[in-house]
Amino acid sequence: MTSVDRNKIAVLLKEEAGKTVMAKGWVRTKRGNKNVAFIALNDGSTINNIQIVCDMKKFSDEEMKPITTGACICVTGQLVESQGSGQRVEIQAEEIQVYGTADPETYPLQKKGHSMEFLREIAHLRPRTNTFGAVLRIRHSMAYAIHKFFNDKGFYYLHTPLITASDAEGAGAMFQVTTLDISNPPRKEDGKVDYAQDFFGRQTNLTVSGQLEGELGALALGEIYTFGPTFRAENSNTPRHLAEFWMIEPEMAFYEIKENMDLAEEFIKYLVKYALDNCMDDLKFLNDMFDKELIARLQSVISTDFVRLTYTEGIDILEKSGRKFEFPVYWGVDLQSEHERYLVEQHFKKPVILTDYPKDIKAFYMKQNDDGKTVRAMDVLFPKIGEIIGGSQREENLEKLQNRIAELGMGTESLWWYIETRKFGTAPHSGFGLGFERLLLFVTGMANIRDVIPFPRTPKTAEF
Ligand code: ATP
Ligand code: MN
């Protein structure tokens, strides 16, 4: 046995020829003739395969037979300059060990292109495709860049709970968390379920947002962000909604809406630039395979100022557009994706930040404007996606907050701790939520949100 350390293919492809190397990975393809076989090997470290050249004088048919698409192998050999085009170096195989075979009759990822729908049915194997390898590497890079962005700015990463007792936001239907026997729950005299006997002694749910706890952090640490999973039991089967998705929620003391918008714009541009600077191999692949305008679109976003206008101005543009929308437009309507996309893609042709929405379509905690009708909300709208960020300046005035809560008929028992922040040392503050998968839709050019998360959770699907 040759003794040499295994190197990742990403590293080997950059090395100089003329040494013994070892690579381990999964066979993408094998082709050749009686004299020579070529194996394209991938180990996930890069979209690029390394070519393994097998001189058939050195290997028997018996040895080569189990090396088929999908098999996992360990190759030792000489790194040599490649004779063929398409790669600088390749491995002249000396030894091949097969770790695991993949029967060509049953292994589903044969060479031919597969539909995205089919790949969702084999989510356990789809990370081995070029497309998902690219998407998952970009997903990782974006997660890293998010932490780097905030860390470099002095924000603290705050961990907010996933199990909550407050449906504070009303942001979406919630998943209940319980240890009660749901086929026979304990009941109170009035017949209602007795949650006092449940694990937490009350009814609890999976969080729809970490914001309310995020505010507690901001009003102590100054600037914080959360980055974690959120859950919404909304039965919306759209290409932009998941039941389990990741959200980034910065929350900042002493920021007003303007600074909040500035941060959101700087943040997205930073992330897009990070992808262009660090993920170009994967982006080029996605650009060539799926979306010929992807890279141009990413470049254009980092060099344009986002348009800023009020909801009222936005409605005006939509009304004057002469467009027939599926959902009619009028002041007070909650904008649909088709409206958002019209503003971004047709009218302005760049990202848009809409502010000052009607208070009735926004959450209770948003800062009330003096007009009595609107709140200091801001949504960032993106091409192909619609809403990518939702945020606001928060209502810091105790009385106004309490009045709004009462107006909406919300119970305050589960929110007493939130309200106390306005009683003790309240401060102007703002924040927003960026849907991680919506960002990834934009950065990867994928068309469906199910294809930018490894194991999507959507209505009626929770396999894998
Ligand atoms: P939408 O109107 O698109 O459903 P929302 O108004 O419910 O969004 P927010 O409650 O403001 O969204 O959540 C903040 C961000 O989280 C959104 O801007 C979006 O990027 C993301 N987001 C919201 N719901 C989902 C979901 N079901 N799946 C994936 N991302 C989501
Ligand atoms: Mn929603």
Short mmCIF file of C-alpha atoms and ligand atoms in Angstrom, two decimals:
data_model
loop_
_atom_site.label_atom_id
_atom_site.label_comp_id
_atom_site.label_asym_id
_atom_site.label_seq_id
_atom_site.Cartn_x
_atom_site.Cartn_y
_atom_site.Cartn_z
CA MET A 1 0.00 0.00 0.00
CA THR A 2 1.19 3.47 -0.84
CA SER A 3 1.05 5.67 2.19
CA VAL A 4 -0.20 9.12 1.37
CA ASP A 5 -2.84 11.32 2.95
CA ARG A 6 -6.18 11.79 1.28
CA ASN A 7 -6.70 15.21 -0.20
CA LYS A 8 -9.95 16.86 -1.14
CA ILE A 9 -10.56 17.20 -4.85
CA ALA A 10 -10.87 20.99 -4.57
CA VAL A 11 -7.27 20.99 -3.30
CA LEU A 12 -5.94 18.43 -5.77
CA LEU A 13 -7.25 20.37 -8.75
CA LYS A 14 -5.05 23.30 -7.73
CA GLU A 15 -1.90 21.26 -7.04
CA GLU A 16 1.12 20.91 -9.29
CA ALA A 17 1.54 17.65 -11.16
CA GLY A 18 4.26 15.20 -10.20
CA LYS A 19 3.39 13.55 -6.92
CA THR A 20 1.51 10.63 -5.47
CA VAL A 21 -1.94 11.54 -4.22
CA MET A 22 -5.07 9.94 -2.81
CA ALA A 23 -8.66 10.97 -3.58
CA LYS A 24 -11.90 9.59 -2.21
CA GLY A 25 -15.32 10.26 -3.63
CA TRP A 26 -18.32 9.16 -5.65
CA VAL A 27 -18.16 8.18 -9.28
CA ARG A 28 -20.09 10.52 -11.54
CA THR A 29 -19.33 8.73 -14.80
CA LYS A 30 -17.06 6.10 -16.22
CA ARG A 31 -16.25 5.75 -19.90
CA GLY A 32 -13.43 4.35 -21.99
CA ASN A 33 -12.37 1.40 -24.10
CA LYS A 34 -10.26 -1.75 -23.91
CA ASN A 35 -7.09 0.21 -23.22
CA VAL A 36 -8.10 2.96 -20.92
CA ALA A 37 -10.96 3.99 -18.61
CA PHE A 38 -11.81 7.52 -17.46
CA ILE A 39 -13.61 8.03 -14.18
CA ALA A 40 -15.05 11.41 -13.20
CA LEU A 41 -14.82 11.55 -9.41
CA ASN A 42 -16.52 14.06 -7.11
CA ASP A 43 -16.24 14.41 -3.34
CA GLY A 44 -18.45 17.45 -2.73
CA SER A 45 -15.57 19.83 -2.08
CA THR A 46 -16.12 21.51 -5.46
CA ILE A 47 -18.47 21.35 -8.40
CA ASN A 48 -15.51 20.14 -10.47
CA ASN A 49 -14.69 16.46 -10.83
CA ILE A 50 -11.20 15.08 -10.95
CA GLN A 51 -10.48 12.75 -13.83
CA ILE A 52 -9.07 9.34 -12.94
CA VAL A 53 -7.27 7.60 -15.77
CA CYS A 54 -7.01 3.82 -15.52
CA ASP A 55 -4.54 2.03 -17.75
CA MET A 56 -6.34 -1.24 -18.43
CA LYS A 57 -3.05 -3.07 -18.41
CA LYS A 58 -2.97 -2.41 -14.65
CA PHE A 59 -6.62 -3.19 -13.86
CA SER A 60 -8.67 -6.28 -14.62
CA ASP A 61 -12.25 -6.14 -15.92
CA GLU A 62 -13.20 -7.74 -12.63
CA GLU A 63 -11.72 -4.77 -10.74
CA MET A 64 -13.34 -2.19 -12.99
CA LYS A 65 -16.80 -3.71 -13.08
CA PRO A 66 -18.10 -2.47 -9.70
CA ILE A 67 -16.89 1.06 -10.48
CA THR A 68 -20.14 2.50 -11.82
CA THR A 69 -21.99 5.78 -11.47
CA GLY A 70 -22.71 6.38 -7.78
CA ALA A 71 -20.09 3.98 -6.41
CA CYS A 72 -17.75 5.26 -3.71
CA ILE A 73 -14.07 4.68 -4.25
CA CYS A 74 -10.61 5.50 -2.94
CA VAL A 75 -7.98 6.12 -5.59
CA THR A 76 -4.23 6.35 -5.19
CA GLY A 77 -2.00 7.39 -8.05
CA GLN A 78 0.16 9.98 -9.71
CA LEU A 79 -1.12 13.49 -10.18
CA VAL A 80 -0.15 14.24 -13.76
CA GLU A 81 -0.78 16.99 -16.26
CA SER A 82 -3.89 16.20 -18.21
CA GLN A 83 -3.61 15.35 -21.89
CA GLY A 84 -7.24 16.11 -22.48
CA SER A 85 -8.93 19.46 -22.41
CA GLY A 86 -11.21 20.52 -19.57
CA GLN A 87 -8.83 19.95 -16.70
CA ARG A 88 -5.28 20.90 -15.84
CA VAL A 89 -4.40 17.80 -13.84
CA GLU A 90 -5.69 14.26 -13.51
CA ILE A 91 -4.83 11.13 -11.55
CA GLN A 92 -3.08 8.21 -13.19
CA ALA A 93 -4.57 5.44 -11.05
CA GLU A 94 -2.33 2.90 -9.37
CA GLU A 95 -4.74 1.44 -6.82
CA ILE A 96 -8.49 1.64 -6.49
CA GLN A 97 -10.41 0.48 -3.48
CA VAL A 98 -14.20 0.25 -3.73
CA TYR A 99 -15.93 1.37 -0.55
CA GLY A 100 -19.47 0.95 -1.80
CA THR A 101 -21.05 -0.12 -5.05
CA ALA A 102 -24.21 1.38 -6.61
CA ASP A 103 -26.14 -1.09 -8.70
CA PRO A 104 -26.77 0.53 -12.12
CA GLU A 105 -30.17 -1.18 -12.25
CA THR A 106 -31.43 0.56 -9.12
CA TYR A 107 -29.26 3.63 -8.44
CA PRO A 108 -31.59 6.48 -9.43
CA LEU A 109 -29.01 9.12 -10.31
CA GLN A 110 -27.80 7.91 -13.65
CA LYS A 111 -26.20 10.38 -15.98
CA LYS A 112 -29.30 11.78 -17.63
CA GLY A 113 -30.80 15.02 -16.37
CA HIS A 114 -33.56 14.66 -13.81
CA SER A 115 -36.49 16.95 -13.15
CA MET A 116 -36.45 18.97 -9.95
CA GLU A 117 -39.71 17.26 -8.97
CA PHE A 118 -38.14 13.83 -9.28
CA LEU A 119 -35.11 14.93 -7.29
CA ARG A 120 -37.37 16.07 -4.42
CA GLU A 121 -38.61 12.50 -4.18
CA ILE A 122 -35.06 11.34 -3.66
CA ALA A 123 -33.91 14.09 -1.32
CA HIS A 124 -31.65 11.57 0.41
CA LEU A 125 -29.55 11.30 -2.75
CA ARG A 126 -30.01 14.63 -4.48
CA PRO A 127 -27.10 16.30 -2.59
CA ARG A 128 -24.93 14.15 -4.86
CA THR A 129 -26.05 15.98 -7.97
CA ASN A 130 -24.12 18.94 -9.34
CA THR A 131 -27.10 21.21 -8.81
CA PHE A 132 -27.64 20.42 -5.16
CA GLY A 133 -23.94 20.31 -4.44
CA ALA A 134 -23.75 23.87 -5.78
CA VAL A 135 -26.84 25.03 -3.89
CA LEU A 136 -25.73 23.49 -0.59
CA ARG A 137 -22.22 24.92 -0.82
CA ILE A 138 -23.69 28.36 -1.53
CA ARG A 139 -26.11 27.90 1.38
CA HIS A 140 -23.18 27.22 3.66
CA SER A 141 -21.24 30.22 2.39
CA MET A 142 -24.22 32.51 2.93
CA ALA A 143 -24.67 31.26 6.51
CA TYR A 144 -21.02 31.94 7.18
CA ALA A 145 -21.20 35.39 5.57
CA ILE A 146 -24.22 36.31 7.69
CA HIS A 147 -22.33 35.61 10.90
CA LYS A 148 -19.28 37.41 9.57
CA PHE A 149 -21.27 40.49 8.56
CA PHE A 150 -22.83 40.92 11.96
CA ASN A 151 -19.78 39.93 13.96
CA ASP A 152 -17.68 42.52 12.09
CA LYS A 153 -20.29 45.15 12.98
CA GLY A 154 -20.38 44.31 16.68
CA PHE A 155 -23.78 42.61 16.68
CA TYR A 156 -24.28 39.70 19.07
CA TYR A 157 -25.79 36.39 18.01
CA LEU A 158 -28.75 35.84 20.31
CA HIS A 159 -30.39 32.44 20.62
CA THR A 160 -34.12 32.83 20.94
CA PRO A 161 -36.38 29.95 21.96
CA LEU A 162 -38.04 27.65 19.45
CA ILE A 163 -40.85 26.72 21.82
CA THR A 164 -43.01 29.68 22.79
CA ALA A 165 -46.18 30.38 24.70
CA SER A 166 -47.13 33.49 22.76
CA ASP A 167 -48.63 33.76 19.33
CA ALA A 168 -47.39 37.27 19.52
CA GLU A 169 -46.89 38.11 15.91
CA GLY A 170 -49.90 36.48 14.45
CA ALA A 171 -47.40 36.00 11.64
CA GLY A 172 -48.86 32.66 10.66
CA ALA A 173 -50.64 29.61 11.95
CA MET A 174 -48.59 27.77 14.54
CA PHE A 175 -47.61 24.18 15.18
CA GLN A 176 -48.63 23.09 18.63
CA VAL A 177 -46.10 21.46 20.94
CA THR A 178 -47.60 19.05 23.44
CA THR A 179 -46.92 15.87 25.38
CA LEU A 180 -50.61 15.32 26.07
CA ASP A 181 -52.22 12.19 24.68
CA ILE A 182 -54.03 13.76 21.73
CA SER A 183 -56.44 10.87 21.38
CA ASN A 184 -57.56 11.37 24.98
CA PRO A 185 -56.44 14.72 26.42
CA PRO A 186 -57.33 15.75 29.96
CA ARG A 187 -60.30 18.10 29.97
CA LYS A 188 -61.54 20.87 32.19
CA GLU A 189 -65.12 21.02 33.45
CA ASP A 190 -66.17 23.07 30.43
CA GLY A 191 -64.86 20.35 28.12
CA LYS A 192 -61.85 22.31 26.92
CA VAL A 193 -58.41 20.68 26.93
CA ASP A 194 -56.68 21.22 30.28
CA TYR A 195 -53.31 22.56 29.23
CA ALA A 196 -52.34 23.02 32.88
CA GLN A 197 -51.52 19.33 32.71
CA ASP A 198 -49.37 19.72 29.60
CA PHE A 199 -45.58 19.62 29.76
CA PHE A 200 -45.11 23.37 30.25
CA GLY A 201 -48.30 23.82 32.22
CA ARG A 202 -49.74 25.84 29.37
CA GLN A 203 -50.34 25.68 25.66
CA THR A 204 -47.14 26.03 23.66
CA ASN A 205 -46.18 26.28 20.00
CA LEU A 206 -43.18 26.33 17.70
CA THR A 207 -42.01 29.88 17.12
CA VAL A 208 -42.96 31.83 13.99
CA SER A 209 -40.30 34.47 14.67
CA GLY A 210 -37.61 35.22 17.23
CA GLN A 211 -38.32 38.93 17.09
CA LEU A 212 -40.03 39.58 20.40
CA GLU A 213 -37.21 37.96 22.34
CA GLY A 214 -34.79 39.64 19.94
CA GLU A 215 -36.10 42.99 21.13
CA LEU A 216 -35.31 42.02 24.71
CA GLY A 217 -31.75 41.35 23.61
CA ALA A 218 -31.41 44.61 21.66
CA LEU A 219 -32.65 46.62 24.62
CA ALA A 220 -29.73 45.31 26.64
CA LEU A 221 -26.91 44.42 24.26
CA GLY A 222 -27.57 47.18 21.72
CA GLU A 223 -27.42 45.27 18.46
CA ILE A 224 -28.26 41.60 18.15
CA TYR A 225 -29.30 39.13 15.48
CA THR A 226 -30.94 35.77 15.54
CA PHE A 227 -30.41 33.08 12.93
CA GLY A 228 -32.49 30.00 13.40
CA PRO A 229 -35.41 27.90 12.25
CA THR A 230 -38.97 29.21 12.33
CA PHE A 231 -42.19 27.34 11.72
CA ARG A 232 -45.41 28.34 10.05
CA ALA A 233 -48.33 26.01 9.61
CA GLU A 234 -49.66 28.11 6.77
CA ASN A 235 -51.18 25.90 4.15
CA SER A 236 -49.68 27.85 1.30
CA ASN A 237 -48.34 25.65 -1.41
CA THR A 238 -46.30 28.28 -3.20
CA PRO A 239 -42.75 28.23 -4.56
CA ARG A 240 -41.84 30.78 -1.86
CA HIS A 241 -43.23 29.25 1.35
CA LEU A 242 -41.94 26.48 3.59
CA ALA A 243 -43.46 25.21 6.83
CA GLU A 244 -39.96 25.17 8.35
CA PHE A 245 -37.59 27.88 7.22
CA TRP A 246 -34.60 29.76 8.57
CA MET A 247 -34.77 33.39 9.39
CA ILE A 248 -32.18 36.05 10.23
CA GLU A 249 -33.58 38.74 12.49
CA PRO A 250 -31.37 41.66 13.47
CA GLU A 251 -32.76 43.98 16.11
CA MET A 252 -31.09 47.29 16.99
CA ALA A 253 -31.52 49.78 19.79
CA PHE A 254 -31.45 53.44 18.68
CA TYR A 255 -32.13 52.67 14.99
CA GLU A 256 -35.00 54.46 13.34
CA ILE A 257 -36.61 53.29 10.12
CA LYS A 258 -34.04 55.02 7.90
CA GLU A 259 -31.10 53.30 9.58
CA ASN A 260 -33.03 50.05 9.50
CA MET A 261 -33.42 50.36 5.71
CA ASP A 262 -29.77 51.27 5.31
CA LEU A 263 -28.75 48.17 7.24
CA ALA A 264 -31.07 45.89 5.25
CA GLU A 265 -29.70 47.19 1.96
CA GLU A 266 -26.08 46.96 3.07
CA PHE A 267 -26.67 43.45 4.44
CA ILE A 268 -28.17 41.98 1.26
CA LYS A 269 -25.55 43.62 -0.93
CA TYR A 270 -22.81 42.25 1.31
CA LEU A 271 -24.21 38.73 1.03
CA VAL A 272 -24.61 38.89 -2.74
CA LYS A 273 -21.10 40.25 -3.12
CA TYR A 274 -19.79 37.53 -0.83
CA ALA A 275 -21.37 34.92 -3.09
CA LEU A 276 -19.85 36.52 -6.20
CA ASP A 277 -16.43 36.69 -4.56
CA ASN A 278 -16.44 33.20 -3.04
CA CYS A 279 -18.85 30.90 -4.90
CA MET A 280 -18.12 31.66 -8.54
CA ASP A 281 -17.62 28.05 -9.69
CA ASP A 282 -21.02 27.07 -8.33
CA LEU A 283 -22.70 30.25 -9.59
CA LYS A 284 -21.30 29.71 -13.08
CA PHE A 285 -22.72 26.21 -13.10
CA LEU A 286 -26.17 27.41 -12.01
CA ASN A 287 -25.99 30.31 -14.45
CA ASP A 288 -25.24 27.96 -17.36
CA MET A 289 -27.70 25.26 -16.39
CA PHE A 290 -30.75 27.14 -15.13
CA ASP A 291 -30.70 30.86 -15.44
CA LYS A 292 -28.52 32.62 -17.97
CA GLU A 293 -29.06 35.99 -16.29
CA LEU A 294 -28.21 34.91 -12.77
CA ILE A 295 -24.72 36.35 -12.46
CA ALA A 296 -25.66 39.56 -14.27
CA ARG A 297 -28.61 39.97 -11.92
CA LEU A 298 -26.44 39.48 -8.85
CA GLN A 299 -23.92 41.99 -10.13
CA SER A 300 -26.62 44.52 -10.87
CA VAL A 301 -28.06 44.30 -7.36
CA ILE A 302 -24.78 45.17 -5.67
CA SER A 303 -24.29 48.23 -7.83
CA THR A 304 -27.77 49.80 -7.71
CA ASP A 305 -29.41 51.85 -4.99
CA PHE A 306 -32.66 50.25 -3.90
CA VAL A 307 -35.71 52.40 -4.61
CA ARG A 308 -37.46 53.66 -1.48
CA LEU A 309 -41.10 54.71 -1.50
CA THR A 310 -44.18 54.51 0.67
CA TYR A 311 -46.89 51.89 0.39
CA THR A 312 -49.29 54.68 -0.61
CA GLU A 313 -47.02 55.70 -3.49
CA GLY A 314 -46.69 52.05 -4.47
CA ILE A 315 -50.47 51.58 -4.59
CA ASP A 316 -50.72 54.68 -6.73
CA ILE A 317 -48.26 53.25 -9.26
CA LEU A 318 -50.10 49.92 -9.33
CA GLU A 319 -53.47 51.61 -9.80
CA LYS A 320 -52.16 53.74 -12.64
CA SER A 321 -50.36 50.82 -14.30
CA GLY A 322 -53.40 49.78 -16.29
CA ARG A 323 -52.55 46.20 -15.39
CA LYS A 324 -55.20 43.63 -14.69
CA PHE A 325 -53.98 41.83 -11.57
CA GLU A 326 -55.44 38.59 -10.29
CA PHE A 327 -55.92 40.28 -6.90
CA PRO A 328 -57.40 43.78 -7.21
CA VAL A 329 -55.37 46.73 -5.95
CA TYR A 330 -56.71 49.36 -3.55
CA TRP A 331 -55.34 51.30 -0.59
CA GLY A 332 -55.41 48.95 2.40
CA VAL A 333 -54.84 45.71 0.50
CA ASP A 334 -52.09 43.35 1.61
CA LEU A 335 -49.80 43.27 -1.40
CA GLN A 336 -49.57 40.00 -3.27
CA SER A 337 -46.44 38.69 -4.89
CA GLU A 338 -47.75 39.74 -8.34
CA HIS A 339 -48.03 43.36 -7.14
CA GLU A 340 -44.61 43.33 -5.53
CA ARG A 341 -43.06 41.83 -8.62
CA TYR A 342 -44.73 44.36 -10.89
CA LEU A 343 -43.14 47.21 -8.94
CA VAL A 344 -39.73 45.56 -8.94
CA GLU A 345 -39.55 43.89 -12.33
CA GLN A 346 -41.70 46.04 -14.58
CA HIS A 347 -41.84 49.50 -13.07
CA PHE A 348 -38.55 50.23 -11.32
CA LYS A 349 -36.43 47.33 -12.59
CA LYS A 350 -34.54 47.26 -9.32
CA PRO A 351 -35.08 46.22 -5.69
CA VAL A 352 -37.65 48.30 -3.86
CA ILE A 353 -38.13 49.14 -0.18
CA LEU A 354 -41.75 49.95 0.59
CA THR A 355 -42.52 51.75 3.85
CA ASP A 356 -45.41 53.06 5.90
CA TYR A 357 -48.01 50.35 5.38
CA PRO A 358 -51.61 50.52 6.63
CA LYS A 359 -51.58 49.52 10.30
CA ASP A 360 -54.38 47.01 9.78
CA ILE A 361 -52.28 44.70 7.62
CA LYS A 362 -49.21 44.85 9.86
CA ALA A 363 -48.30 43.54 13.29
CA PHE A 364 -49.24 45.22 16.58
CA TYR A 365 -45.68 46.13 17.56
CA MET A 366 -44.92 48.42 14.63
CA LYS A 367 -44.41 52.11 15.36
CA GLN A 368 -47.52 54.14 14.67
CA ASN A 369 -47.25 57.14 12.39
CA ASP A 370 -48.92 60.44 13.28
CA ASP A 371 -51.50 60.00 10.50
CA GLY A 372 -53.25 57.39 12.64
CA LYS A 373 -53.49 55.10 9.61
CA THR A 374 -50.02 53.80 8.84
CA VAL A 375 -47.14 52.20 10.67
CA ARG A 376 -43.40 52.50 10.16
CA ALA A 377 -43.04 49.16 8.41
CA MET A 378 -40.58 48.35 5.66
CA ASP A 379 -40.62 45.44 3.23
CA VAL A 380 -37.76 44.83 0.86
CA LEU A 381 -39.02 43.53 -2.48
CA PHE A 382 -36.81 41.62 -4.89
CA PRO A 383 -36.95 40.55 -8.52
CA LYS A 384 -38.37 37.04 -9.03
CA ILE A 385 -39.21 36.71 -5.34
CA GLY A 386 -41.31 39.56 -4.06
CA GLU A 387 -40.89 40.08 -0.33
CA ILE A 388 -37.47 39.02 0.87
CA ILE A 389 -37.34 41.11 4.06
CA GLY A 390 -40.09 42.33 6.39
CA GLY A 391 -39.26 44.77 9.15
CA SER A 392 -40.19 47.93 11.01
CA GLN A 393 -39.35 50.48 13.59
CA ARG A 394 -41.00 49.22 16.79
CA GLU A 395 -43.53 51.09 18.88
CA GLU A 396 -41.54 52.13 21.94
CA ASN A 397 -44.31 54.10 23.63
CA LEU A 398 -45.98 52.05 26.37
CA GLU A 399 -49.38 53.64 26.08
CA LYS A 400 -49.58 53.44 22.31
CA LEU A 401 -48.46 49.82 22.36
CA GLN A 402 -51.04 48.90 24.98
CA ASN A 403 -53.79 50.71 23.11
CA ARG A 404 -52.98 48.86 19.93
CA ILE A 405 -52.95 45.52 21.74
CA ALA A 406 -56.36 46.30 23.25
CA GLU A 407 -57.71 47.51 19.89
CA LEU A 408 -56.76 44.18 18.34
CA GLY A 409 -58.36 42.29 21.21
CA MET A 410 -55.12 40.47 21.94
CA GLY A 411 -54.55 38.96 25.37
CA THR A 412 -51.70 40.53 27.28
CA GLU A 413 -51.12 37.72 29.81
CA SER A 414 -48.60 35.93 27.64
CA LEU A 415 -46.98 39.22 26.60
CA TRP A 416 -46.42 40.93 29.96
CA TRP A 417 -42.65 40.59 29.69
CA TYR A 418 -42.59 42.20 26.25
CA ILE A 419 -44.68 45.11 27.41
CA GLU A 420 -42.36 45.70 30.37
CA THR A 421 -39.53 46.69 28.02
CA ARG A 422 -41.59 49.82 27.26
CA LYS A 423 -42.09 50.45 30.95
CA PHE A 424 -38.44 50.21 31.98
CA GLY A 425 -35.91 52.19 29.98
CA THR A 426 -37.71 52.06 26.68
CA ALA A 427 -35.78 53.20 23.60
CA PRO A 428 -36.36 53.72 19.91
CA HIS A 429 -35.44 50.52 18.15
CA SER A 430 -35.92 48.69 14.87
CA GLY A 431 -35.32 45.37 13.20
CA PHE A 432 -36.20 43.11 10.34
CA GLY A 433 -36.43 39.49 9.27
CA LEU A 434 -34.73 38.05 6.22
CA GLY A 435 -35.98 34.67 5.07
CA PHE A 436 -32.80 32.67 4.51
CA GLU A 437 -34.32 30.49 1.80
CA ARG A 438 -35.76 33.53 -0.01
CA LEU A 439 -32.25 34.98 -0.09
CA LEU A 440 -30.99 31.66 -1.46
CA LEU A 441 -33.66 31.66 -4.16
CA PHE A 442 -32.28 34.97 -5.29
CA VAL A 443 -28.61 34.04 -5.04
CA THR A 444 -28.89 30.61 -6.70
CA GLY A 445 -31.58 31.46 -9.25
CA MET A 446 -33.53 28.35 -8.25
CA ALA A 447 -37.23 28.67 -9.00
CA ASN A 448 -38.68 26.76 -6.05
CA ILE A 449 -37.92 27.23 -2.36
CA ARG A 450 -38.03 23.44 -1.90
CA ASP A 451 -34.77 23.29 -3.84
CA VAL A 452 -32.66 25.58 -1.66
CA ILE A 453 -33.06 23.67 1.62
CA PRO A 454 -31.74 20.14 1.98
CA PHE A 455 -34.88 18.56 3.39
CA PRO A 456 -37.96 20.73 2.80
CA ARG A 457 -41.01 20.70 5.05
CA THR A 458 -44.21 21.62 3.23
CA PRO A 459 -47.87 20.61 3.58
CA LYS A 460 -48.11 16.80 3.40
CA THR A 461 -44.36 16.27 3.09
CA ALA A 462 -42.00 15.53 5.94
CA GLU A 463 -40.04 12.59 4.62
CA PHE A 464 -36.27 12.42 5.01
P1 ATP B 1 -45.24 36.42 2.94
O1 ATP B 1 -46.20 37.55 2.79
O2 ATP B 1 -44.34 36.22 1.76
O3 ATP B 1 -45.88 35.15 3.41
P2 ATP B 1 -44.71 37.37 5.57
O4 ATP B 1 -45.22 38.75 5.46
O5 ATP B 1 -45.52 36.33 6.22
O6 ATP B 1 -44.25 36.86 4.11
P3 ATP B 1 -42.78 37.99 7.64
O7 ATP B 1 -43.70 37.49 8.70
O8 ATP B 1 -42.52 39.43 7.53
O9 ATP B 1 -43.26 37.43 6.22
O10 ATP B 1 -41.41 37.17 7.74
C1 ATP B 1 -40.14 37.76 7.44
C2 ATP B 1 -39.49 37.09 6.26
O11 ATP B 1 -39.49 35.67 6.38
C3 ATP B 1 -40.19 37.33 4.93
O12 ATP B 1 -39.81 38.55 4.39
C4 ATP B 1 -39.72 36.17 4.10
O13 ATP B 1 -38.42 36.41 3.59
C5 ATP B 1 -39.61 35.05 5.10
N1 ATP B 1 -40.75 34.14 5.12
C6 ATP B 1 -41.97 34.36 5.63
N2 ATP B 1 -42.77 33.29 5.54
C7 ATP B 1 -42.03 32.33 4.94
C8 ATP B 1 -42.26 30.97 4.61
N3 ATP B 1 -43.42 30.37 4.86
N4 ATP B 1 -41.26 30.28 4.02
C9 ATP B 1 -40.06 30.87 3.78
N5 ATP B 1 -39.76 32.13 4.08
C10 ATP B 1 -40.73 32.87 4.67
MN MN B 2 -46.53 34.70 5.32
#
